[in-house]
Amino acid sequence: MDPDVSVLLHCAPWRGLRERQIQVELSSRFNRHILADAEKHIDSLWEERTKREPWLFNGAKFRLHSAKWTRPPSPTATPYNARGAQDEDKVPLETSRQQRCCSDGEGCDHTQKHTHCGGQPAVPAPETCSGDRPVVKSHSLKDTGHQRVNKPVQLSLQLGLTCYKDYLGTNWSKRVGELQKRGGVELGDPQALLAQPLGVGAVMTTADGQVVLLRRSQKVAEAAGLLDIPGGHPEPKAVCKAISEESITVELLQGREEAVLMEIFSSVLAEIRDEVNLPLSSLSEPILLGIALNHTSAGRPSAEFYVRCSLTAEEVKILYWRGGPEAHESTDVVFLRETEWLTLDDSAPLWSELCPSAKGAIILHQVVMPVKGDL
């Protein structure tokens, strides 16, 4: 099992979840816990960093506190908490690198693949934006004609708020181990004092069966020079456009849960558009594969999606080299056949060139959609 990545949850029983199958819960209870001495440390690190890099700004981010299954897939599936004990149906974030990866009997053969997940059973997976952000219109109330309260919700994401400053001062701090220990001892949750911003990533396949990877620039802060999937973060400011980032609070977001969920799904399309320079019209509805944890940044969570592109690899390459708004973040586009992607594991030479987010996406894709084009 790769120590850099683990799986918090996967959506194998449904072969991925659509936006209509997910809901968002927002509460200040899901924010990072505050300790006075930890805040001084965060402020000190931020002051040092901004002196060196004055162009940095402190953007608001969504914080993933936990995820809760609302419907089991079968009478035999029993929800587990992140430590493996039967305990209601909530999956909190945690720091263990022995996370469960594959669903019991659901599309994973431990004897052939997934040796990197440790051969353990899975956490059983049970039962509007505006402006320049893309909108997944197929699930809007106007398009469906149904109220969301009547939809078959399977998963609830419990979100608070955090920011980039807090991420650098906790998840990326040299004192993160101490913060996790204190969180576990004093609050019963090793991640309680960490920012834990929710990221998004896309396993994007082309019309001719290629998965798109980007070679990260040597100038980016994380995973410089490694191969990654397109991705980034959903932005609270996309939901609260008329409010400054510093003024966004959970209370202002409450009542806008559907817009927050739509931002999570649409943000992954926006990242593809901006990083790969593809038109939104060429991209399919995102399908959630699951949530992976990046242990090089203390278990930071990322929601990984599957997206199909109607363009060929050659067409994608041409558009990429024309440059998009975030072209500076990568130096090359790389293609890998989806059939090869679906058999890739940590024994392959390419594995060492991959970012943790790409590794997590591979594991989730192989668990949730083990067959090419399996939807």
Short mmCIF file of C-alpha atoms in Angstrom, two decimals:
data_model
loop_
_atom_site.label_atom_id
_atom_site.label_comp_id
_atom_site.label_asym_id
_atom_site.label_seq_id
_atom_site.Cartn_x
_atom_site.Cartn_y
_atom_site.Cartn_z
CA MET A 1 0.00 0.00 0.00
CA ASP A 2 1.31 3.45 -0.90
CA PRO A 3 1.87 5.46 2.30
CA ASP A 4 1.08 8.75 0.52
CA VAL A 5 -2.59 8.04 -0.10
CA SER A 6 -5.62 6.21 1.26
CA VAL A 7 -9.34 6.09 0.54
CA LEU A 8 -11.87 7.59 2.93
CA LEU A 9 -14.90 6.34 1.01
CA HIS A 10 -15.85 5.04 -2.43
CA CYS A 11 -19.08 4.81 -4.42
CA ALA A 12 -18.66 1.34 -5.93
CA PRO A 13 -22.21 0.03 -5.32
CA TRP A 14 -23.57 2.74 -7.66
CA ARG A 15 -20.56 2.85 -10.00
CA GLY A 16 -20.21 6.46 -8.93
CA LEU A 17 -22.65 9.03 -7.59
CA ARG A 18 -24.32 11.86 -9.50
CA GLU A 19 -25.00 15.26 -8.03
CA ARG A 20 -28.66 14.42 -7.42
CA GLN A 21 -27.59 11.56 -5.12
CA ILE A 22 -25.62 13.79 -2.75
CA GLN A 23 -26.48 16.51 -0.28
CA VAL A 24 -24.47 19.02 1.74
CA GLU A 25 -24.77 19.87 5.44
CA LEU A 26 -23.22 23.16 6.56
CA SER A 27 -22.46 24.01 10.16
CA SER A 28 -19.87 25.90 12.18
CA ARG A 29 -19.57 22.66 14.19
CA PHE A 30 -17.69 21.31 11.18
CA ASN A 31 -15.07 24.08 11.30
CA ARG A 32 -11.54 23.58 12.59
CA HIS A 33 -11.25 23.80 16.39
CA ILE A 34 -9.42 26.89 17.62
CA LEU A 35 -6.62 26.90 20.21
CA ALA A 36 -4.90 30.16 21.11
CA ASP A 37 -1.31 28.92 20.83
CA ALA A 38 -2.06 27.19 17.51
CA GLU A 39 -3.46 30.44 16.13
CA LYS A 40 -0.25 32.29 17.01
CA HIS A 41 1.72 29.66 15.14
CA ILE A 42 -0.57 29.95 12.08
CA ASP A 43 -0.28 33.76 12.08
CA SER A 44 3.50 33.59 12.38
CA LEU A 45 3.86 31.14 9.47
CA TRP A 46 1.56 33.22 7.28
CA GLU A 47 3.49 36.41 8.00
CA GLU A 48 6.76 34.72 7.07
CA ARG A 49 5.31 33.21 3.90
CA THR A 50 3.70 36.41 2.62
CA LYS A 51 6.95 38.33 3.17
CA ARG A 52 8.66 35.90 0.81
CA GLU A 53 5.69 35.67 -1.57
CA PRO A 54 3.68 38.91 -1.30
CA TRP A 55 1.33 37.83 -4.10
CA LEU A 56 -0.29 35.15 -1.91
CA PHE A 57 -3.85 35.78 -0.73
CA ASN A 58 -5.91 34.03 1.89
CA GLY A 59 -8.83 32.46 0.01
CA ALA A 60 -11.77 30.77 1.74
CA LYS A 61 -12.18 27.00 1.27
CA PHE A 62 -14.73 24.38 2.24
CA ARG A 63 -13.61 22.11 5.08
CA LEU A 64 -14.64 18.46 4.93
CA HIS A 65 -15.41 17.33 8.46
CA SER A 66 -17.02 13.99 7.64
CA ALA A 67 -19.29 12.14 5.23
CA LYS A 68 -22.47 10.28 6.14
CA TRP A 69 -24.21 7.56 4.18
CA THR A 70 -27.96 8.06 4.11
CA ARG A 71 -29.00 4.82 2.36
CA PRO A 72 -27.28 1.42 2.40
CA PRO A 73 -26.87 -0.38 -0.95
CA SER A 74 -28.04 -3.73 0.37
CA PRO A 75 -29.32 -5.31 3.58
CA THR A 76 -25.89 -6.89 4.15
CA ALA A 77 -23.87 -3.68 4.02
CA THR A 78 -22.95 -2.32 7.44
CA PRO A 79 -21.56 1.21 7.81
CA TYR A 80 -18.22 1.53 9.58
CA ASN A 81 -16.46 4.44 11.07
CA ALA A 82 -12.96 5.34 9.92
CA ARG A 83 -11.36 3.21 12.64
CA GLY A 84 -13.14 0.05 11.46
CA ALA A 85 -15.72 -0.38 14.24
CA GLN A 86 -19.43 -0.52 13.58
CA ASP A 87 -20.68 2.89 14.61
CA GLU A 88 -23.77 4.43 13.08
CA ASP A 89 -23.15 5.68 9.55
CA LYS A 90 -20.67 8.53 9.71
CA VAL A 91 -17.23 8.38 8.13
CA PRO A 92 -14.99 10.97 9.86
CA LEU A 93 -11.62 11.96 8.49
CA GLU A 94 -8.66 10.37 10.22
CA THR A 95 -4.94 9.95 9.88
CA SER A 96 -4.50 6.18 9.53
CA ARG A 97 -2.73 5.02 6.41
CA GLN A 98 -4.47 1.66 6.68
CA GLN A 99 -7.71 2.98 5.19
CA ARG A 100 -10.11 0.54 3.64
CA CYS A 101 -10.21 0.67 -0.11
CA CYS A 102 -12.29 -1.94 -1.84
CA SER A 103 -15.91 -2.88 -1.42
CA ASP A 104 -16.64 -6.42 -0.24
CA GLY A 105 -17.13 -8.28 -3.46
CA GLU A 106 -17.81 -5.08 -5.39
CA GLY A 107 -15.51 -4.91 -8.37
CA CYS A 108 -12.11 -5.56 -6.80
CA ASP A 109 -9.94 -8.64 -6.93
CA HIS A 110 -7.26 -8.31 -4.26
CA THR A 111 -5.33 -11.23 -5.67
CA GLN A 112 -4.74 -9.43 -8.97
CA LYS A 113 -4.82 -5.69 -8.28
CA HIS A 114 -4.97 -3.17 -5.47
CA THR A 115 -2.09 -4.54 -3.44
CA HIS A 116 -1.57 -0.87 -2.56
CA CYS A 117 -4.80 -0.84 -0.54
CA GLY A 118 -3.47 -3.43 1.87
CA GLY A 119 -5.97 -6.13 0.90
CA GLN A 120 -8.52 -4.87 3.39
CA PRO A 121 -12.29 -4.71 3.01
CA ALA A 122 -13.82 -1.34 2.25
CA VAL A 123 -15.73 1.14 4.27
CA PRO A 124 -19.04 -0.20 2.91
CA ALA A 125 -20.69 2.40 0.73
CA PRO A 126 -24.37 2.17 1.62
CA GLU A 127 -27.80 3.75 1.12
CA THR A 128 -27.27 27.81 -7.98
CA CYS A 129 -23.95 28.99 -8.99
CA SER A 130 -23.69 32.02 -11.27
CA GLY A 131 -20.99 33.98 -13.05
CA ASP A 132 -18.13 32.27 -14.86
CA ARG A 133 -18.33 28.96 -13.03
CA PRO A 134 -19.84 26.10 -15.06
CA VAL A 135 -23.24 24.86 -13.96
CA VAL A 136 -24.23 21.19 -14.13
CA LYS A 137 -27.62 21.98 -15.56
CA SER A 138 -28.91 18.43 -15.81
CA HIS A 139 -29.57 18.43 -12.08
CA SER A 140 -31.10 21.83 -11.57
CA LEU A 141 -34.63 21.98 -10.18
CA LYS A 142 -35.79 23.65 -13.36
CA ASP A 143 -34.54 20.79 -15.52
CA THR A 144 -35.76 17.89 -13.38
CA GLY A 145 -39.09 19.29 -12.29
CA HIS A 146 -38.64 17.61 -8.90
CA GLN A 147 -37.74 18.98 -5.51
CA ARG A 148 -34.41 17.82 -4.20
CA VAL A 149 -36.00 16.60 -0.98
CA ASN A 150 -37.60 13.78 -2.98
CA LYS A 151 -34.42 12.61 -4.67
CA PRO A 152 -32.72 9.34 -3.63
CA VAL A 153 -29.89 10.91 -1.64
CA GLN A 154 -27.14 8.41 -0.84
CA LEU A 155 -24.37 10.55 0.64
CA SER A 156 -24.23 13.64 2.85
CA LEU A 157 -21.07 15.77 2.98
CA GLN A 158 -20.65 17.62 6.27
CA LEU A 159 -18.82 20.87 5.56
CA GLY A 160 -17.48 23.81 7.47
CA LEU A 161 -15.19 26.62 6.33
CA THR A 162 -11.43 27.07 6.39
CA CYS A 163 -8.86 29.07 4.41
CA TYR A 164 -5.51 28.82 2.67
CA LYS A 165 -3.71 30.52 5.56
CA ASP A 166 -4.98 27.88 7.99
CA TYR A 167 -4.04 25.11 5.57
CA LEU A 168 -0.43 26.29 5.43
CA GLY A 169 -0.34 26.69 9.21
CA THR A 170 -1.78 23.26 10.03
CA ASN A 171 -1.71 20.56 7.33
CA TRP A 172 1.56 21.96 5.92
CA SER A 173 3.13 22.94 9.21
CA LYS A 174 6.16 21.10 10.62
CA ARG A 175 4.11 20.90 13.81
CA VAL A 176 1.25 18.99 12.17
CA GLY A 177 2.10 15.79 14.08
CA GLU A 178 1.81 17.67 17.34
CA LEU A 179 -1.52 19.18 16.26
CA GLN A 180 -2.87 15.75 15.33
CA LYS A 181 -1.76 14.32 18.68
CA ARG A 182 -3.41 17.16 20.59
CA GLY A 183 -6.57 16.81 18.55
CA GLY A 184 -6.76 13.13 19.35
CA VAL A 185 -6.04 13.52 23.06
CA GLU A 186 -7.95 16.73 23.80
CA LEU A 187 -10.81 16.53 21.30
CA GLY A 188 -11.05 12.87 20.33
CA ASP A 189 -10.30 13.66 16.66
CA PRO A 190 -6.73 13.81 15.28
CA GLN A 191 -7.89 16.11 12.46
CA ALA A 192 -9.89 18.53 14.63
CA LEU A 193 -7.15 21.19 14.63
CA LEU A 194 -6.33 20.88 10.92
CA ALA A 195 -7.74 22.94 8.06
CA GLN A 196 -8.62 19.93 5.87
CA PRO A 197 -9.74 21.92 2.78
CA LEU A 198 -11.76 19.84 0.32
CA GLY A 199 -10.11 19.47 -3.06
CA VAL A 200 -11.49 18.09 -6.33
CA GLY A 201 -9.85 16.13 -9.12
CA ALA A 202 -10.92 14.63 -12.45
CA VAL A 203 -10.12 11.35 -14.13
CA MET A 204 -10.86 12.69 -17.60
CA THR A 205 -10.98 10.28 -20.54
CA THR A 206 -10.89 11.33 -24.17
CA ALA A 207 -13.10 10.12 -27.01
CA ASP A 208 -10.37 7.68 -28.06
CA GLY A 209 -9.87 6.15 -24.61
CA GLN A 210 -6.97 8.14 -23.14
CA VAL A 211 -6.69 9.48 -19.59
CA VAL A 212 -5.34 13.05 -19.39
CA LEU A 213 -2.47 13.81 -17.02
CA LEU A 214 -0.59 17.07 -16.51
CA ARG A 215 3.09 17.48 -15.64
CA ARG A 216 3.12 19.96 -12.77
CA SER A 217 5.40 22.96 -13.05
CA GLN A 218 8.56 23.10 -10.95
CA LYS A 219 7.31 26.46 -9.65
CA VAL A 220 4.15 25.20 -7.90
CA ALA A 221 4.21 24.76 -4.14
CA GLU A 222 3.10 21.12 -3.98
CA ALA A 223 4.23 18.04 -5.92
CA ALA A 224 6.40 20.04 -8.33
CA GLY A 225 7.34 18.13 -11.48
CA LEU A 226 5.02 15.19 -10.83
CA LEU A 227 2.13 13.96 -12.95
CA ASP A 228 -1.33 14.89 -11.75
CA ILE A 229 -4.94 14.86 -12.86
CA PRO A 230 -6.71 18.21 -13.46
CA GLY A 231 -8.00 19.53 -10.16
CA GLY A 232 -8.21 22.24 -7.55
CA HIS A 233 -10.74 23.42 -4.98
CA PRO A 234 -14.41 24.43 -4.98
CA GLU A 235 -14.66 28.07 -3.95
CA PRO A 236 -17.04 29.52 -1.32
CA LYS A 237 -16.72 32.88 -3.11
CA ALA A 238 -18.52 31.35 -6.10
CA VAL A 239 -21.57 30.94 -3.85
CA CYS A 240 -21.20 34.28 -2.03
CA LYS A 241 -20.16 36.53 -4.89
CA ALA A 242 -21.08 39.87 -3.35
CA ILE A 243 -19.09 39.22 -0.16
CA SER A 244 -15.35 39.52 0.40
CA GLU A 245 -13.51 36.26 1.07
CA GLU A 246 -12.63 37.33 4.62
CA SER A 247 -16.30 37.97 5.40
CA ILE A 248 -17.69 34.61 4.22
CA THR A 249 -19.06 32.57 7.13
CA VAL A 250 -20.92 29.30 7.46
CA GLU A 251 -23.97 31.26 8.57
CA LEU A 252 -23.99 33.17 5.26
CA LEU A 253 -23.78 29.89 3.35
CA GLN A 254 -26.60 28.19 5.24
CA GLY A 255 -29.71 28.02 3.09
CA ARG A 256 -27.46 27.80 0.00
CA GLU A 257 -26.59 24.13 0.37
CA GLU A 258 -27.70 23.29 -3.17
CA ALA A 259 -25.49 26.04 -4.56
CA VAL A 260 -22.55 24.69 -2.54
CA LEU A 261 -23.12 21.18 -3.89
CA MET A 262 -23.39 22.53 -7.42
CA GLU A 263 -20.14 24.44 -6.91
CA ILE A 264 -18.36 21.25 -5.87
CA PHE A 265 -19.49 19.46 -9.04
CA SER A 266 -19.05 22.41 -11.38
CA SER A 267 -15.63 23.36 -9.97
CA VAL A 268 -14.07 20.17 -11.28
CA LEU A 269 -15.24 21.11 -14.79
CA ALA A 270 -13.89 24.63 -14.30
CA GLU A 271 -10.49 23.20 -13.36
CA ILE A 272 -10.40 21.13 -16.56
CA ARG A 273 -11.39 24.19 -18.57
CA ASP A 274 -8.73 26.40 -16.98
CA GLU A 275 -5.87 23.89 -16.74
CA VAL A 276 -6.32 21.96 -19.99
CA ASN A 277 -8.04 24.74 -21.98
CA LEU A 278 -11.06 22.64 -23.00
CA PRO A 279 -14.55 24.01 -23.72
CA LEU A 280 -17.15 23.08 -21.13
CA SER A 281 -19.38 21.86 -23.95
CA SER A 282 -16.94 18.98 -24.54
CA LEU A 283 -17.23 17.66 -20.97
CA SER A 284 -19.77 15.25 -19.50
CA GLU A 285 -21.53 15.43 -16.17
CA PRO A 286 -19.01 14.64 -13.39
CA ILE A 287 -19.51 11.37 -11.51
CA LEU A 288 -18.15 11.12 -7.97
CA LEU A 289 -15.87 8.11 -7.54
CA GLY A 290 -15.12 8.77 -3.87
CA ILE A 291 -12.86 10.72 -1.52
CA ALA A 292 -9.12 10.10 -1.19
CA LEU A 293 -6.78 11.33 1.55
CA ASN A 294 -3.36 12.82 0.78
CA HIS A 295 -0.98 11.89 3.60
CA THR A 296 1.84 14.09 2.32
CA SER A 297 -0.37 16.94 3.55
CA ALA A 298 -1.63 15.23 6.73
CA GLY A 299 -4.65 13.50 5.21
CA ARG A 300 -6.09 16.39 3.20
CA PRO A 301 -9.28 15.14 1.47
CA SER A 302 -10.02 15.31 -2.26
CA ALA A 303 -13.22 14.34 -4.04
CA GLU A 304 -12.26 12.47 -7.21
CA PHE A 305 -14.58 12.49 -10.22
CA TYR A 306 -14.88 10.71 -13.57
CA VAL A 307 -15.47 12.97 -16.57
CA ARG A 308 -15.70 12.08 -20.25
CA CYS A 309 -14.47 14.43 -22.96
CA SER A 310 -15.93 14.34 -26.48
CA LEU A 311 -12.54 15.34 -27.99
CA THR A 312 -9.72 13.02 -29.02
CA ALA A 313 -6.32 13.05 -27.35
CA GLU A 314 -4.85 14.89 -30.34
CA GLU A 315 -7.56 17.58 -30.14
CA VAL A 316 -6.98 17.92 -26.40
CA LYS A 317 -3.24 18.30 -26.98
CA ILE A 318 -3.75 21.09 -29.53
CA LEU A 319 -6.02 23.04 -27.17
CA TYR A 320 -3.69 22.50 -24.21
CA TRP A 321 -0.72 24.00 -26.03
CA ARG A 322 -2.75 27.08 -26.94
CA GLY A 323 -2.80 27.80 -23.20
CA GLY A 324 -5.60 28.38 -20.72
CA PRO A 325 -6.01 30.66 -17.68
CA GLU A 326 -4.01 28.28 -15.47
CA ALA A 327 -1.48 27.07 -18.06
CA HIS A 328 1.37 28.21 -15.80
CA GLU A 329 0.60 25.39 -13.35
CA SER A 330 1.80 22.66 -15.73
CA THR A 331 4.49 22.18 -18.36
CA ASP A 332 3.16 19.26 -20.42
CA VAL A 333 0.12 17.10 -21.10
CA VAL A 334 0.55 13.33 -20.96
CA PHE A 335 -1.87 10.62 -22.12
CA LEU A 336 -2.27 7.12 -20.74
CA ARG A 337 -4.58 4.52 -22.25
CA GLU A 338 -7.57 3.97 -19.98
CA THR A 339 -7.01 0.21 -20.15
CA GLU A 340 -3.47 0.74 -18.81
CA TRP A 341 -4.70 3.24 -16.20
CA LEU A 342 -7.16 0.62 -14.89
CA THR A 343 -4.37 -1.88 -14.25
CA LEU A 344 -1.76 0.54 -12.90
CA ASP A 345 -0.47 -0.07 -9.37
CA ASP A 346 2.50 0.76 -7.17
CA SER A 347 4.67 -1.88 -8.87
CA ALA A 348 4.67 0.12 -12.13
CA PRO A 349 7.62 2.49 -12.82
CA LEU A 350 5.15 5.29 -13.61
CA TRP A 351 3.70 5.14 -10.08
CA SER A 352 6.63 7.06 -8.58
CA GLU A 353 5.96 9.96 -10.99
CA LEU A 354 2.37 10.43 -9.81
CA CYS A 355 1.02 12.93 -7.29
CA PRO A 356 -0.91 11.49 -4.33
CA SER A 357 -4.11 12.91 -5.82
CA ALA A 358 -3.54 10.98 -9.04
CA LYS A 359 -2.77 7.81 -7.07
CA GLY A 360 -5.98 8.19 -5.08
CA ALA A 361 -7.95 8.74 -8.27
CA ILE A 362 -6.48 5.57 -9.81
CA ILE A 363 -7.40 3.47 -6.78
CA LEU A 364 -10.94 4.87 -6.74
CA HIS A 365 -11.43 4.45 -10.50
CA GLN A 366 -10.28 0.83 -10.34
CA VAL A 367 -12.64 0.10 -7.46
CA VAL A 368 -15.70 1.98 -8.73
CA MET A 369 -15.40 1.45 -12.51
CA PRO A 370 -13.06 -1.51 -12.96
CA VAL A 371 -14.00 -1.93 -16.61
CA LYS A 372 -13.22 0.68 -19.29
CA GLY A 373 -16.22 2.96 -19.83
CA ASP A 374 -18.17 1.15 -17.10
CA LEU A 375 -21.05 3.47 -16.15
#
